[in-house]
PDB file of C-alpha atoms and ligand atoms in Angstrom:
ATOM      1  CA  UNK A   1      17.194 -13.960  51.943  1.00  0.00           C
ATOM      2  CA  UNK A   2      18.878 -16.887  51.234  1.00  0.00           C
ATOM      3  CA  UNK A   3      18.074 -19.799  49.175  1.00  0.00           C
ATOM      4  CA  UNK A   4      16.818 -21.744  51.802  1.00  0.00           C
ATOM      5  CA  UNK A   5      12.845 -21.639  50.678  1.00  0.00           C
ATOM      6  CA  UNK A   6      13.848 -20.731  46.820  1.00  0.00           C
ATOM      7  CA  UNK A   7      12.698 -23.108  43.944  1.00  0.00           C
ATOM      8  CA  UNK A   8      14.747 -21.469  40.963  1.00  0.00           C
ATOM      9  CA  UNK A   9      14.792 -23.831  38.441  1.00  0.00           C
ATOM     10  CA  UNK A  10      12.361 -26.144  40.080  1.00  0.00           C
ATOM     11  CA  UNK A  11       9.754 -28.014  38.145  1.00  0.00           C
ATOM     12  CA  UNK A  12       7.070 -29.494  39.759  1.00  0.00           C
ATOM     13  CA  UNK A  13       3.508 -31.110  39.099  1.00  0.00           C
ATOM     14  CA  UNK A  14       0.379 -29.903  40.861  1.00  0.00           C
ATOM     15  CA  UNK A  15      -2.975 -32.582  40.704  1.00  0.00           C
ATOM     16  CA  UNK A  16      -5.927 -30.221  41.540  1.00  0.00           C
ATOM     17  CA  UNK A  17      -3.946 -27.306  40.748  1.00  0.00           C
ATOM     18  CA  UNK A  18      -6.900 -25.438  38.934  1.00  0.00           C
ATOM     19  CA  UNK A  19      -8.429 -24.217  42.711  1.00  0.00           C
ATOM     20  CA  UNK A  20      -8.562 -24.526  46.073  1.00  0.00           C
ATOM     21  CA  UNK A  21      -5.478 -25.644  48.226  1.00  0.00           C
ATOM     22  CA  UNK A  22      -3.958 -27.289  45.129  1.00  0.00           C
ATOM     23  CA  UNK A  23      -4.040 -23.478  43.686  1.00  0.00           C
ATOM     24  CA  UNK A  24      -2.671 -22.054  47.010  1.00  0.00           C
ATOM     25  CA  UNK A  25       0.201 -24.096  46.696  1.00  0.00           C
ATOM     26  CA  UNK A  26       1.522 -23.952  43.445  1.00  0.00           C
ATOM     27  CA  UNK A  27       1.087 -20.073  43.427  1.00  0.00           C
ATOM     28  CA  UNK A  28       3.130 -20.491  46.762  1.00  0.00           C
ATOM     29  CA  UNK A  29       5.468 -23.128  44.984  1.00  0.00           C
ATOM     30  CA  UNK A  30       6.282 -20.624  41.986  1.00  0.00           C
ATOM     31  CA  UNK A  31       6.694 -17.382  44.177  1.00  0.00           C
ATOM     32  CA  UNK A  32       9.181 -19.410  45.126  1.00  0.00           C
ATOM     33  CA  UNK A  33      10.837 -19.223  41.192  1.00  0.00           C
ATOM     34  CA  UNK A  34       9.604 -22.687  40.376  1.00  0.00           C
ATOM     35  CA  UNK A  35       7.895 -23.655  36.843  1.00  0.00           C
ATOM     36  CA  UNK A  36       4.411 -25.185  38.281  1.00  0.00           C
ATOM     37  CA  UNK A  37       2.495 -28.211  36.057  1.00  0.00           C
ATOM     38  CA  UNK A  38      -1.044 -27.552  37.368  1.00  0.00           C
ATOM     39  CA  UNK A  39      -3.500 -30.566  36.720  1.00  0.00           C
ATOM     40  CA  UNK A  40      -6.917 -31.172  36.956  1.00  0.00           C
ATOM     41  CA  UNK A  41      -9.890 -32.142  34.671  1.00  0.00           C
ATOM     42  CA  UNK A  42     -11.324 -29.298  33.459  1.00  0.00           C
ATOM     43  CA  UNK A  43      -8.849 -27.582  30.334  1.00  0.00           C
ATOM     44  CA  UNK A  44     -10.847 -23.955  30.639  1.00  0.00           C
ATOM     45  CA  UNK A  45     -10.327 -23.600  34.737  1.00  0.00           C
ATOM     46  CA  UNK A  46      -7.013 -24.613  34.560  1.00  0.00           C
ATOM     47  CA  UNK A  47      -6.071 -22.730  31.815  1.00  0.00           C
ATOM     48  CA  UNK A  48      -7.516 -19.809  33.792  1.00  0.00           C
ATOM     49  CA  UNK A  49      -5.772 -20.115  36.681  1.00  0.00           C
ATOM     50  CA  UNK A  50      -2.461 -20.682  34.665  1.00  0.00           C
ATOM     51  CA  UNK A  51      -2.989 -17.360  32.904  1.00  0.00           C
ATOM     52  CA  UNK A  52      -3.665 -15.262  36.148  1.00  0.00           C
ATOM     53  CA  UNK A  53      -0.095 -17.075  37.244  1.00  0.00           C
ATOM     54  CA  UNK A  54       1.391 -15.913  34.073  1.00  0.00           C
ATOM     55  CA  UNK A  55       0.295 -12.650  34.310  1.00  0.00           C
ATOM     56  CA  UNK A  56       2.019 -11.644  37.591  1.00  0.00           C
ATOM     57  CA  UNK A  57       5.665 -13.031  35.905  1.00  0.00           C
ATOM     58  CA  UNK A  58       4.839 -16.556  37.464  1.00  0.00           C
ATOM     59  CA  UNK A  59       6.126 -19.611  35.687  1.00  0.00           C
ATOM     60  CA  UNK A  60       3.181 -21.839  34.992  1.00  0.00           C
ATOM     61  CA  UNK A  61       1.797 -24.560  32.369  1.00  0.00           C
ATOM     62  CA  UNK A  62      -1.174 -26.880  32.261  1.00  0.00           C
ATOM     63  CA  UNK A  63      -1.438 -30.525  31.947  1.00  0.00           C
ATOM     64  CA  UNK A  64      -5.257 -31.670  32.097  1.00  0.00           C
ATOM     65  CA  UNK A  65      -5.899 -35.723  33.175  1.00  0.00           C
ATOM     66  CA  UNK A  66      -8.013 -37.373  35.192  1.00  0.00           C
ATOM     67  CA  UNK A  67      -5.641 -39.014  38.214  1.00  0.00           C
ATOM     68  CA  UNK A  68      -7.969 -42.038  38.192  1.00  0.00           C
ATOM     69  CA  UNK A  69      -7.226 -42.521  34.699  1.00  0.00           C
ATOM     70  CA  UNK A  70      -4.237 -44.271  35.679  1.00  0.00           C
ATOM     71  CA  UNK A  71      -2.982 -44.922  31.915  1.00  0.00           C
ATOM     72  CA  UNK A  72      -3.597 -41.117  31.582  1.00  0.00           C
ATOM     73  CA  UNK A  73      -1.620 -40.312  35.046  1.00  0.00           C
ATOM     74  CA  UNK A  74       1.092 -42.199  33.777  1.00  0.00           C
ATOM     75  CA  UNK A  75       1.647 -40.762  30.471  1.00  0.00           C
ATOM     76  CA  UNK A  76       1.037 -37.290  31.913  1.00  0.00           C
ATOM     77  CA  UNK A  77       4.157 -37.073  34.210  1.00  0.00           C
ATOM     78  CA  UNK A  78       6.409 -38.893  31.605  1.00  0.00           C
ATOM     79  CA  UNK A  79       5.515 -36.182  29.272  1.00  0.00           C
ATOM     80  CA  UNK A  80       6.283 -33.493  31.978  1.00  0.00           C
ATOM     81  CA  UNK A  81       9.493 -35.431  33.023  1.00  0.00           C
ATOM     82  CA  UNK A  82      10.505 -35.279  29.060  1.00  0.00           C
ATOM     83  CA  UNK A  83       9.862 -32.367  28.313  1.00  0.00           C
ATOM     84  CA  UNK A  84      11.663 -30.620  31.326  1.00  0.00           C
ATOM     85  CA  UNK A  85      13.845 -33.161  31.935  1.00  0.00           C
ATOM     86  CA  UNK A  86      13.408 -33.265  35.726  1.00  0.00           C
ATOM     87  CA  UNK A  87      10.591 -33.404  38.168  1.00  0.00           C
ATOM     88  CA  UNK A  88      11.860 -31.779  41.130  1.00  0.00           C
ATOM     89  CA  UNK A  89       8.433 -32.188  43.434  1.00  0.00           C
ATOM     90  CA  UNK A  90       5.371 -33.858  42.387  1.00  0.00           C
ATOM     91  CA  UNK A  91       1.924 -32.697  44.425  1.00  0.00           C
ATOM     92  CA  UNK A  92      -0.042 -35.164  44.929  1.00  0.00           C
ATOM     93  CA  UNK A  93      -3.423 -32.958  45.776  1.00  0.00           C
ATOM     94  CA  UNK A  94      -6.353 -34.115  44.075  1.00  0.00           C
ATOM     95  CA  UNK A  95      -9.227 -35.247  46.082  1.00  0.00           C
ATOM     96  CA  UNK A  96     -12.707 -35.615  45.841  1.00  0.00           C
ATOM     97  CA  UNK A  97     -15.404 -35.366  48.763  1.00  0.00           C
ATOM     98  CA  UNK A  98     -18.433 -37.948  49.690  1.00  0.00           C
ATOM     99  CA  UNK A  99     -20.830 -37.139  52.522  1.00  0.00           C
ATOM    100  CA  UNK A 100     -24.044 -39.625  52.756  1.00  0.00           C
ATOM    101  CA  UNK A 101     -24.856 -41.961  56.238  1.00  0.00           C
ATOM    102  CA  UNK A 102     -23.422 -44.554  56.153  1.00  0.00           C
ATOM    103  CA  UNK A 103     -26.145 -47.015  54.700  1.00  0.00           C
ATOM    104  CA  UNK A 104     -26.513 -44.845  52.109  1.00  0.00           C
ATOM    105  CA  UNK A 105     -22.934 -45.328  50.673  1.00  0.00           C
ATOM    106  CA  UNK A 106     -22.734 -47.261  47.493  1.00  0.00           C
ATOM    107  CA  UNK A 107     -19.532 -49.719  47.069  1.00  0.00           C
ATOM    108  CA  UNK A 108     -19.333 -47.758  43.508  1.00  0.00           C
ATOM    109  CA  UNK A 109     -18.583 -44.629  45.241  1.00  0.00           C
ATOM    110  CA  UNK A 110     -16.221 -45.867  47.939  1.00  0.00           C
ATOM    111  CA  UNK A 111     -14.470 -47.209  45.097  1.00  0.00           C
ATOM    112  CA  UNK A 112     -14.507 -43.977  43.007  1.00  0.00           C
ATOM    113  CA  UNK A 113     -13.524 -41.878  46.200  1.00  0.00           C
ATOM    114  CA  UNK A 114     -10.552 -44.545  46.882  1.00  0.00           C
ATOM    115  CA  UNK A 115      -9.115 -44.853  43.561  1.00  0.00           C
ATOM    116  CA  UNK A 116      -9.276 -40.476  43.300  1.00  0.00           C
ATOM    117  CA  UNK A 117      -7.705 -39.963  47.014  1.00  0.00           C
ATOM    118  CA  UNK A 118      -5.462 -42.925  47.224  1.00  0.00           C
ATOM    119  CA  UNK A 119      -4.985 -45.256  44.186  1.00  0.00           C
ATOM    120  CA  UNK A 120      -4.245 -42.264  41.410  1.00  0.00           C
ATOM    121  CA  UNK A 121      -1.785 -41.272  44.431  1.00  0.00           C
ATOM    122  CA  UNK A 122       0.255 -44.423  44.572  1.00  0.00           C
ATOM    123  CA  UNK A 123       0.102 -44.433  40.587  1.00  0.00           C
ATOM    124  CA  UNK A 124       1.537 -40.469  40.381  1.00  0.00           C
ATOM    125  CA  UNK A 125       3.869 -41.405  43.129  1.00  0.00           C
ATOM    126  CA  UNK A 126       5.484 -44.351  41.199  1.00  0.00           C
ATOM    127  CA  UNK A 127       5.534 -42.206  37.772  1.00  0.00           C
ATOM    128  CA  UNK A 128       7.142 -39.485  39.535  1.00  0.00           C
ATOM    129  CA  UNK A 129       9.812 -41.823  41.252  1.00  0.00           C
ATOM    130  CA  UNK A 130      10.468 -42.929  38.203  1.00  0.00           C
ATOM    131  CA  UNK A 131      11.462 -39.409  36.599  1.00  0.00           C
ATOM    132  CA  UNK A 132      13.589 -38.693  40.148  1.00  0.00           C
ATOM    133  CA  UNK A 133      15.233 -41.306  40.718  1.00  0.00           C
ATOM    134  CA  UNK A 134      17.881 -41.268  37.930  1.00  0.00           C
ATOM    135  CA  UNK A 135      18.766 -37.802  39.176  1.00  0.00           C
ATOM    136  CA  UNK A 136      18.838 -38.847  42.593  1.00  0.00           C
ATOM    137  CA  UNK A 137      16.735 -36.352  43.999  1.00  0.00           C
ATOM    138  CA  UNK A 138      12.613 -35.253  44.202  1.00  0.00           C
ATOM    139  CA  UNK A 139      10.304 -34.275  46.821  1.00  0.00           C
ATOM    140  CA  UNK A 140       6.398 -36.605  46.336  1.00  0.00           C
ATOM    141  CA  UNK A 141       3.928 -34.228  49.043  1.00  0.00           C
ATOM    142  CA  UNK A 142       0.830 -35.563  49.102  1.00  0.00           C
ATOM    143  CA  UNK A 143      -2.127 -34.262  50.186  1.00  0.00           C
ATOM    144  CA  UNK A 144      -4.100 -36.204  53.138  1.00  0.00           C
ATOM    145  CA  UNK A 145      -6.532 -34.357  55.881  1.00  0.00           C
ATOM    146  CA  UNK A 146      -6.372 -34.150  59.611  1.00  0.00           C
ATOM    147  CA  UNK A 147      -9.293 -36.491  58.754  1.00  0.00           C
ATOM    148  CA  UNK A 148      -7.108 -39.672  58.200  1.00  0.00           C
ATOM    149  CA  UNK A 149      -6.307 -39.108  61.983  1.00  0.00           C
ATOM    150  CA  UNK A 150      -9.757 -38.316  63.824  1.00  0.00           C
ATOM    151  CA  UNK A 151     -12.934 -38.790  62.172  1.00  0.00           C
ATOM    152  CA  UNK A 152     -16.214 -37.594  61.481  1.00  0.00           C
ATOM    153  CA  UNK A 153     -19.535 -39.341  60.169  1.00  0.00           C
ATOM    154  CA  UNK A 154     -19.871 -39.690  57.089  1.00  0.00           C
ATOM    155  CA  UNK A 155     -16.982 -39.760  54.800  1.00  0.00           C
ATOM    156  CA  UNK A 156     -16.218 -43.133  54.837  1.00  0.00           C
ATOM    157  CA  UNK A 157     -14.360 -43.216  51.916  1.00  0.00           C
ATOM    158  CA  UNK A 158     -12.399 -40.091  52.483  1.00  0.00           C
ATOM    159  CA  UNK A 159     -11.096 -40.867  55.844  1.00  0.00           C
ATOM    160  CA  UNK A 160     -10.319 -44.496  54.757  1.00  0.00           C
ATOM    161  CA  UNK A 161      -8.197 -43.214  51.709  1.00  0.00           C
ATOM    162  CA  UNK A 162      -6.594 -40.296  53.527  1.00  0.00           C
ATOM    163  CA  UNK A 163      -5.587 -42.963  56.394  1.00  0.00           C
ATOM    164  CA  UNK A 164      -3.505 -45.009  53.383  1.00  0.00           C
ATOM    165  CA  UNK A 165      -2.249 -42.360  52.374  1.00  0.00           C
ATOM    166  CA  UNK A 166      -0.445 -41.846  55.552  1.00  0.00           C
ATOM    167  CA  UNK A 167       0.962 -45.237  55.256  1.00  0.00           C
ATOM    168  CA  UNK A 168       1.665 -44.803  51.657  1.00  0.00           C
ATOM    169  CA  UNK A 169       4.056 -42.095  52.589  1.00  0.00           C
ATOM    170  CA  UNK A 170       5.890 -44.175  55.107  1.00  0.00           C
ATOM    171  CA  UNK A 171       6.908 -47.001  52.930  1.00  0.00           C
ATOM    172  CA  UNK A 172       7.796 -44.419  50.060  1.00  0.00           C
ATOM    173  CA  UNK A 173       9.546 -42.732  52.383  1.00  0.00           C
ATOM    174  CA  UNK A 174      11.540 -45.967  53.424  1.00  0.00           C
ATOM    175  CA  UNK A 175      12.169 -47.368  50.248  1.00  0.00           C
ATOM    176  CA  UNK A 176      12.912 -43.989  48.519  1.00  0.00           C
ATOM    177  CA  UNK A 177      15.369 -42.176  51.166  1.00  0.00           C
ATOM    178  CA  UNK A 178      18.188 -43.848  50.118  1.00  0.00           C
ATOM    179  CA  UNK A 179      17.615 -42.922  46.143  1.00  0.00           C
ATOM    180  CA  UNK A 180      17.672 -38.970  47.212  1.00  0.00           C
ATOM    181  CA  UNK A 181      13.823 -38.752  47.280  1.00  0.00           C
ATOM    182  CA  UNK A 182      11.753 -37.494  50.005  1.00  0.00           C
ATOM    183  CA  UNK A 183       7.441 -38.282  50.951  1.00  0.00           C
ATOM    184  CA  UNK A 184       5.727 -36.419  52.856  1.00  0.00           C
ATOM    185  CA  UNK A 185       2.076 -35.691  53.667  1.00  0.00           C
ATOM    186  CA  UNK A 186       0.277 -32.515  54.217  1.00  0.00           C
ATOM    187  CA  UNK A 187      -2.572 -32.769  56.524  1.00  0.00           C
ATOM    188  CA  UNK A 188      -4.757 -29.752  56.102  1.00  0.00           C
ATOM    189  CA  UNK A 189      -7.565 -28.613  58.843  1.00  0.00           C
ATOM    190  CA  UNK A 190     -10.290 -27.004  57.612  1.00  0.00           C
ATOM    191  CA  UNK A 191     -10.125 -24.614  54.589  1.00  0.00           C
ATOM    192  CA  UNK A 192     -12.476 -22.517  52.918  1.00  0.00           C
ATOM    193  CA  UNK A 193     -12.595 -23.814  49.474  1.00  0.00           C
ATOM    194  CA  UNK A 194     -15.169 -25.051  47.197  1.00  0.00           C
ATOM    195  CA  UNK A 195     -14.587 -28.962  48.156  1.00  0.00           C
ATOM    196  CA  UNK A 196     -16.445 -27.564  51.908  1.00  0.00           C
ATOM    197  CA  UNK A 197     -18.999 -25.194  50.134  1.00  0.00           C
ATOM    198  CA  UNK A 198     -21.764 -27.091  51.981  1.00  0.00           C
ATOM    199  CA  UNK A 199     -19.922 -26.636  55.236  1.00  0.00           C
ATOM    200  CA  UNK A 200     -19.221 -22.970  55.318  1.00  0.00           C
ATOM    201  CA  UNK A 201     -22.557 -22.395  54.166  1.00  0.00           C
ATOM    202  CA  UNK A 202     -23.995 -23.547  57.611  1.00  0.00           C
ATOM    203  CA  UNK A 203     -23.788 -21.219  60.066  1.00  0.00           C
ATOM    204  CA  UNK A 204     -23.678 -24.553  62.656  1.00  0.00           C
ATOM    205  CA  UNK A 205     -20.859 -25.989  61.110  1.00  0.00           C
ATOM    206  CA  UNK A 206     -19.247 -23.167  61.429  1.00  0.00           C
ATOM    207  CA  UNK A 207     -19.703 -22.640  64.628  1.00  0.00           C
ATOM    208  CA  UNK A 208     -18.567 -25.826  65.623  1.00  0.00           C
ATOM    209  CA  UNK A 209     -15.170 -25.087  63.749  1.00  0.00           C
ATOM    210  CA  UNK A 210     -14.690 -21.793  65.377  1.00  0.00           C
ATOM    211  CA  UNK A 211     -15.420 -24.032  68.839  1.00  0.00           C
ATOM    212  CA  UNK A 212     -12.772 -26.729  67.937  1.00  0.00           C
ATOM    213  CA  UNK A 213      -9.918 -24.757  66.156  1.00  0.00           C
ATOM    214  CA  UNK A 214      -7.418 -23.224  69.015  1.00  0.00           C
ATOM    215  CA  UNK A 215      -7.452 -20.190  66.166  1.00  0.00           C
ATOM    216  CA  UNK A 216     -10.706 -20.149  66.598  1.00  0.00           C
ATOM    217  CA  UNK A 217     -11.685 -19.675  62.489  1.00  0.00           C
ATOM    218  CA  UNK A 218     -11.819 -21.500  58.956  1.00  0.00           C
ATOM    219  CA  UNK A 219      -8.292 -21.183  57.384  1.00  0.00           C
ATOM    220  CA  UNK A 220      -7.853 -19.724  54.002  1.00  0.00           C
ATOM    221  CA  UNK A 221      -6.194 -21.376  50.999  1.00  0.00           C
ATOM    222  CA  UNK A 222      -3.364 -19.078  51.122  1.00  0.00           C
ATOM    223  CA  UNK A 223      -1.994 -20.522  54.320  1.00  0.00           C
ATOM    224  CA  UNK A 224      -1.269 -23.892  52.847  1.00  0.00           C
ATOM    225  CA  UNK A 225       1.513 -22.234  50.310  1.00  0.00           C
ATOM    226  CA  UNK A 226       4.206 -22.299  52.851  1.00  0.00           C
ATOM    227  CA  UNK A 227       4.247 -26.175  54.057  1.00  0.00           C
ATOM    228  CA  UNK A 228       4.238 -27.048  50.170  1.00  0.00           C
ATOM    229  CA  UNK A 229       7.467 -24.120  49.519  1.00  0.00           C
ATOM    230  CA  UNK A 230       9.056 -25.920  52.869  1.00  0.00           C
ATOM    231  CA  UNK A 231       8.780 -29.456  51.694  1.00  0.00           C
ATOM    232  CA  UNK A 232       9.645 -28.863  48.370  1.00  0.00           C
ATOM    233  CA  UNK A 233      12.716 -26.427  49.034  1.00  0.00           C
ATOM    234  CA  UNK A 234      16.256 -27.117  50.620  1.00  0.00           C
ATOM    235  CA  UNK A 235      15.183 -26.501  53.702  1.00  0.00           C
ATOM    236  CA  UNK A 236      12.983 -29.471  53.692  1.00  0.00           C
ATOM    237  CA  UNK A 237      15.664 -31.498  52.690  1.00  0.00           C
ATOM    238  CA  UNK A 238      15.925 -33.963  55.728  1.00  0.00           C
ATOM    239  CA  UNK A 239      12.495 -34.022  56.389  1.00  0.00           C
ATOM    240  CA  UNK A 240      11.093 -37.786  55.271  1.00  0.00           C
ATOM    241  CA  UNK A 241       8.030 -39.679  55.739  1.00  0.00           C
ATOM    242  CA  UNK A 242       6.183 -36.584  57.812  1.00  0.00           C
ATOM    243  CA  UNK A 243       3.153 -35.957  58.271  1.00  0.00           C
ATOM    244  CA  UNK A 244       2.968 -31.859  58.767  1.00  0.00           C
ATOM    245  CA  UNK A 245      -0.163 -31.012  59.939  1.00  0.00           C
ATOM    246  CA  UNK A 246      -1.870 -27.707  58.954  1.00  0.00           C
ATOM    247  CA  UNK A 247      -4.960 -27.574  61.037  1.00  0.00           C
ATOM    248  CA  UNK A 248      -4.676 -24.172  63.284  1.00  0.00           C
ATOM    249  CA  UNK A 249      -4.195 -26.743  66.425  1.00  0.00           C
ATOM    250  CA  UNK A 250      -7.384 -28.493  66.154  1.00  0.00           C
ATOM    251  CA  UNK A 251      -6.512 -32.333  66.180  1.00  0.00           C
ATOM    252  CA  UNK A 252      -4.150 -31.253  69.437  1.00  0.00           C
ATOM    253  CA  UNK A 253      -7.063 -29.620  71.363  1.00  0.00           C
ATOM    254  CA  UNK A 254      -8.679 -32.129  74.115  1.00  0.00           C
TER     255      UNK A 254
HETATM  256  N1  LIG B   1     -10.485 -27.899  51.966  1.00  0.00           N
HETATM  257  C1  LIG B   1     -10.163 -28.536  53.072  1.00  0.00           C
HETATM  258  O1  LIG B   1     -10.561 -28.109  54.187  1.00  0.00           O
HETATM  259  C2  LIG B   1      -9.308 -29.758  53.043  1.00  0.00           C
HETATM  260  C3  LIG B   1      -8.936 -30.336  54.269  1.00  0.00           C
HETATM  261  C4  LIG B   1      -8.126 -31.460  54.260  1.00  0.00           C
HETATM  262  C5  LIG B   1      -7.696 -31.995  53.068  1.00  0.00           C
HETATM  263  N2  LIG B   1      -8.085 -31.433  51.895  1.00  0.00           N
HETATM  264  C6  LIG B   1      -7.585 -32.049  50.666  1.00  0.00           C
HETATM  265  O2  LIG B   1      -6.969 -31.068  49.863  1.00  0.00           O
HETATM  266  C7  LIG B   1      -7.068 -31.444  48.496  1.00  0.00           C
HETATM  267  C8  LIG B   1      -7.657 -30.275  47.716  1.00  0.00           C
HETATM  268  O3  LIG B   1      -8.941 -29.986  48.244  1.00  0.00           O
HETATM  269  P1  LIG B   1      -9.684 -28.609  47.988  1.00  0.00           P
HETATM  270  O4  LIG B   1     -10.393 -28.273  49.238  1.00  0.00           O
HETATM  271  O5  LIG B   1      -8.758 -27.632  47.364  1.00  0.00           O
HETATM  272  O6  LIG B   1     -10.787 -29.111  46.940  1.00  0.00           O
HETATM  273  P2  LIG B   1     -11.434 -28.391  45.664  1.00  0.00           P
HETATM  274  O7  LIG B   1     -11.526 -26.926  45.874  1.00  0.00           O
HETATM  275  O8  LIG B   1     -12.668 -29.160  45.399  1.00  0.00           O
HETATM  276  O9  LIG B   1     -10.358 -28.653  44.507  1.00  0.00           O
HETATM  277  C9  LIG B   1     -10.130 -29.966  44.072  1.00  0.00           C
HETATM  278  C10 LIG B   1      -9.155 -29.946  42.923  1.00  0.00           C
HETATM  279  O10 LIG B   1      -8.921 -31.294  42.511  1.00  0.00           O
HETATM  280  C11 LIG B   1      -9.259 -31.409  41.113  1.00  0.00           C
HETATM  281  N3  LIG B   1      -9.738 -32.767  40.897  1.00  0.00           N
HETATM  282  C12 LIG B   1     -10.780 -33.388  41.489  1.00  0.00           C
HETATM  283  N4  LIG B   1     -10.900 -34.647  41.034  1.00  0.00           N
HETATM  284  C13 LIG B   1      -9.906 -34.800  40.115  1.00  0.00           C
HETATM  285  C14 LIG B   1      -9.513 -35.873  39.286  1.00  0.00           C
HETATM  286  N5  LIG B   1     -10.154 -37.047  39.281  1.00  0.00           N
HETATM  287  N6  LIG B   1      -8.441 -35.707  38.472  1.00  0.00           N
HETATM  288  C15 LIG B   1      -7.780 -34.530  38.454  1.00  0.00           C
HETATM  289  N7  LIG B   1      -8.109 -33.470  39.210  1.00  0.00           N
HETATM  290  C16 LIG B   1      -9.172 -33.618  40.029  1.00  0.00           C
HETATM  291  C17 LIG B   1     -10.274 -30.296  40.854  1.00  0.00           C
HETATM  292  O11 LIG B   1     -10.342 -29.894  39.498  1.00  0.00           O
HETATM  293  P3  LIG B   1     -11.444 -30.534  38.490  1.00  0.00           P
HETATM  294  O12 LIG B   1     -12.727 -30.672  39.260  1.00  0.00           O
HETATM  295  O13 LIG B   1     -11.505 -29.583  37.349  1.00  0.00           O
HETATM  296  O14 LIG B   1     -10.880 -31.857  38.083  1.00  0.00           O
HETATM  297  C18 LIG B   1      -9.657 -29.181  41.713  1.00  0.00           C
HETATM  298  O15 LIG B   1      -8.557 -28.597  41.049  1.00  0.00           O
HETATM  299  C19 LIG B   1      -7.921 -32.704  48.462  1.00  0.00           C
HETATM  300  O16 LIG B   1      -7.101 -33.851  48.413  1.00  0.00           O
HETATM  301  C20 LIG B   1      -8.646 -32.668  49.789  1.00  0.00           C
HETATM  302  O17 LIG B   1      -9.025 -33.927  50.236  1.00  0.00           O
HETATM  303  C21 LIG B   1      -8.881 -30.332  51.849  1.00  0.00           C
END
């Protein structure tokens, strides 16, 4: 094959790398040859999942931070930057989930889902700009959900943040072009991972998936790897301010 998908030599950061779709891609990212930064809060699961990486010949290193620690975010991607010198691709995954009515939603935890989904994402973004654009090249992906484009009760916070990000991406996108760097936004479907434990644990809610997704099923981790490897690689290269949705055709189905 050619080197069209391949990221030899690539380093790039991964915020809730320890599991989950943030896990799915950077194993994707560095069967692709790249060195992968995985991130997330807790030092023993991501050390965990950086060993099982290791131990199949994968590239892979841990940097634990809260992202809405924003002094914390900060320091954490200079550090990667210096010590690699270059960022190729930073991930910008890490979310958080809150499901209560609507007058049951505390201002404290819009806040705490807003700064997680969308603030520590325009704070990583910024960090990582600043590591890419001396070289004149990078690749920010961040992580949003079909569910900053329709909606469902309940996750008030989510959908709100998700729905910046999408407009996050487009002024990055503007701004950055010209400096060789690339944003783009992943929107996954639905996924079986822990963050929807409560949802593929009712048999209802599943059925209701299997009703609205045109593949008719939950997707599985895995199948996020390949947008990540695509926007990341050279043959994403002219692909700016997207938003590639991952979703098994559900937000297209009337
Ligand atoms: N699963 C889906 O169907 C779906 C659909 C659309 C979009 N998404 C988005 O995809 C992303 C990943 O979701 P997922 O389903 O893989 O969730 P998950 O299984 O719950 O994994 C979340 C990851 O984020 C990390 N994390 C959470 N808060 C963090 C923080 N403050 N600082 C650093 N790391 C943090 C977690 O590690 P620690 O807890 O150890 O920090 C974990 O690695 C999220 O942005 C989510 O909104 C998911």
């Amino acid at each position: 094959m050619s080197d069209l998908f391949s990221l030899k030599d690539h380093v790039a950061l991964v915020t809730g790398g320890s599991r989950g779709l943030g896990l799915a891609m950077a194993t994707a990212m560095a069967e692709a040859g790249g060195t992968v930064v995985l991130n997330g809060r807790d030092p023993k699961t991501l050390d965990a999942a950086a060993a099982k990486l290791k131990a199949r010949g994968l590239k892979a290193e841990t940097a634990p931070f809260d992202v809405s620690d924003f002094d914390a975010a900060t320091k954490a991607v200079a550090a990667i930057a210096r010590k690699h010198g270059r960022l190729d691709a930073a991930v910008l995954n890490a979310g958080i989930q809150h499901r209560v009515p609507l007058l049951e939603w505390k201002t404290e935890d819009f806040q705490r889902v807003i700064d997680t989904n969308l603030t520590a994402c325009f704070v990583l973004a910024r960090e990582a700009a600043r590591a890419m654009i001396p070289r004149g090249a990078g690749r920010i992906i961040m992580t949003g959900s079909i569910m900053g484009i329709v909606a469902r009760p309940t996750i008030h916070g989510y959908t709100a943040a998700k729905a910046g990000l999408a407009g996050l991406c487009k002024t990055l996108a503007v701004e950055l072009g010209p400096k060789g760097v690339t944003c783009n936004v992943i929107c996954p479907g639905f996924f079986e991972t822990e963050m929807n434990t409560a949802l593929t644990q009712n048999p209802d809610f599943t059925a209701w998936v299997k009703s609205r997704v045109p593949l008719g099923r939950w997707a599985k981790p895995p199948e996020i790897g390949g947008a990540a490897v695509f926007l990341a690689s050279p043959a994403g290269s002219f692909v700016n301010g997207h938003m590639l949705v991952v979703d098994g055709g559900m937000v297209d189905m009337a």
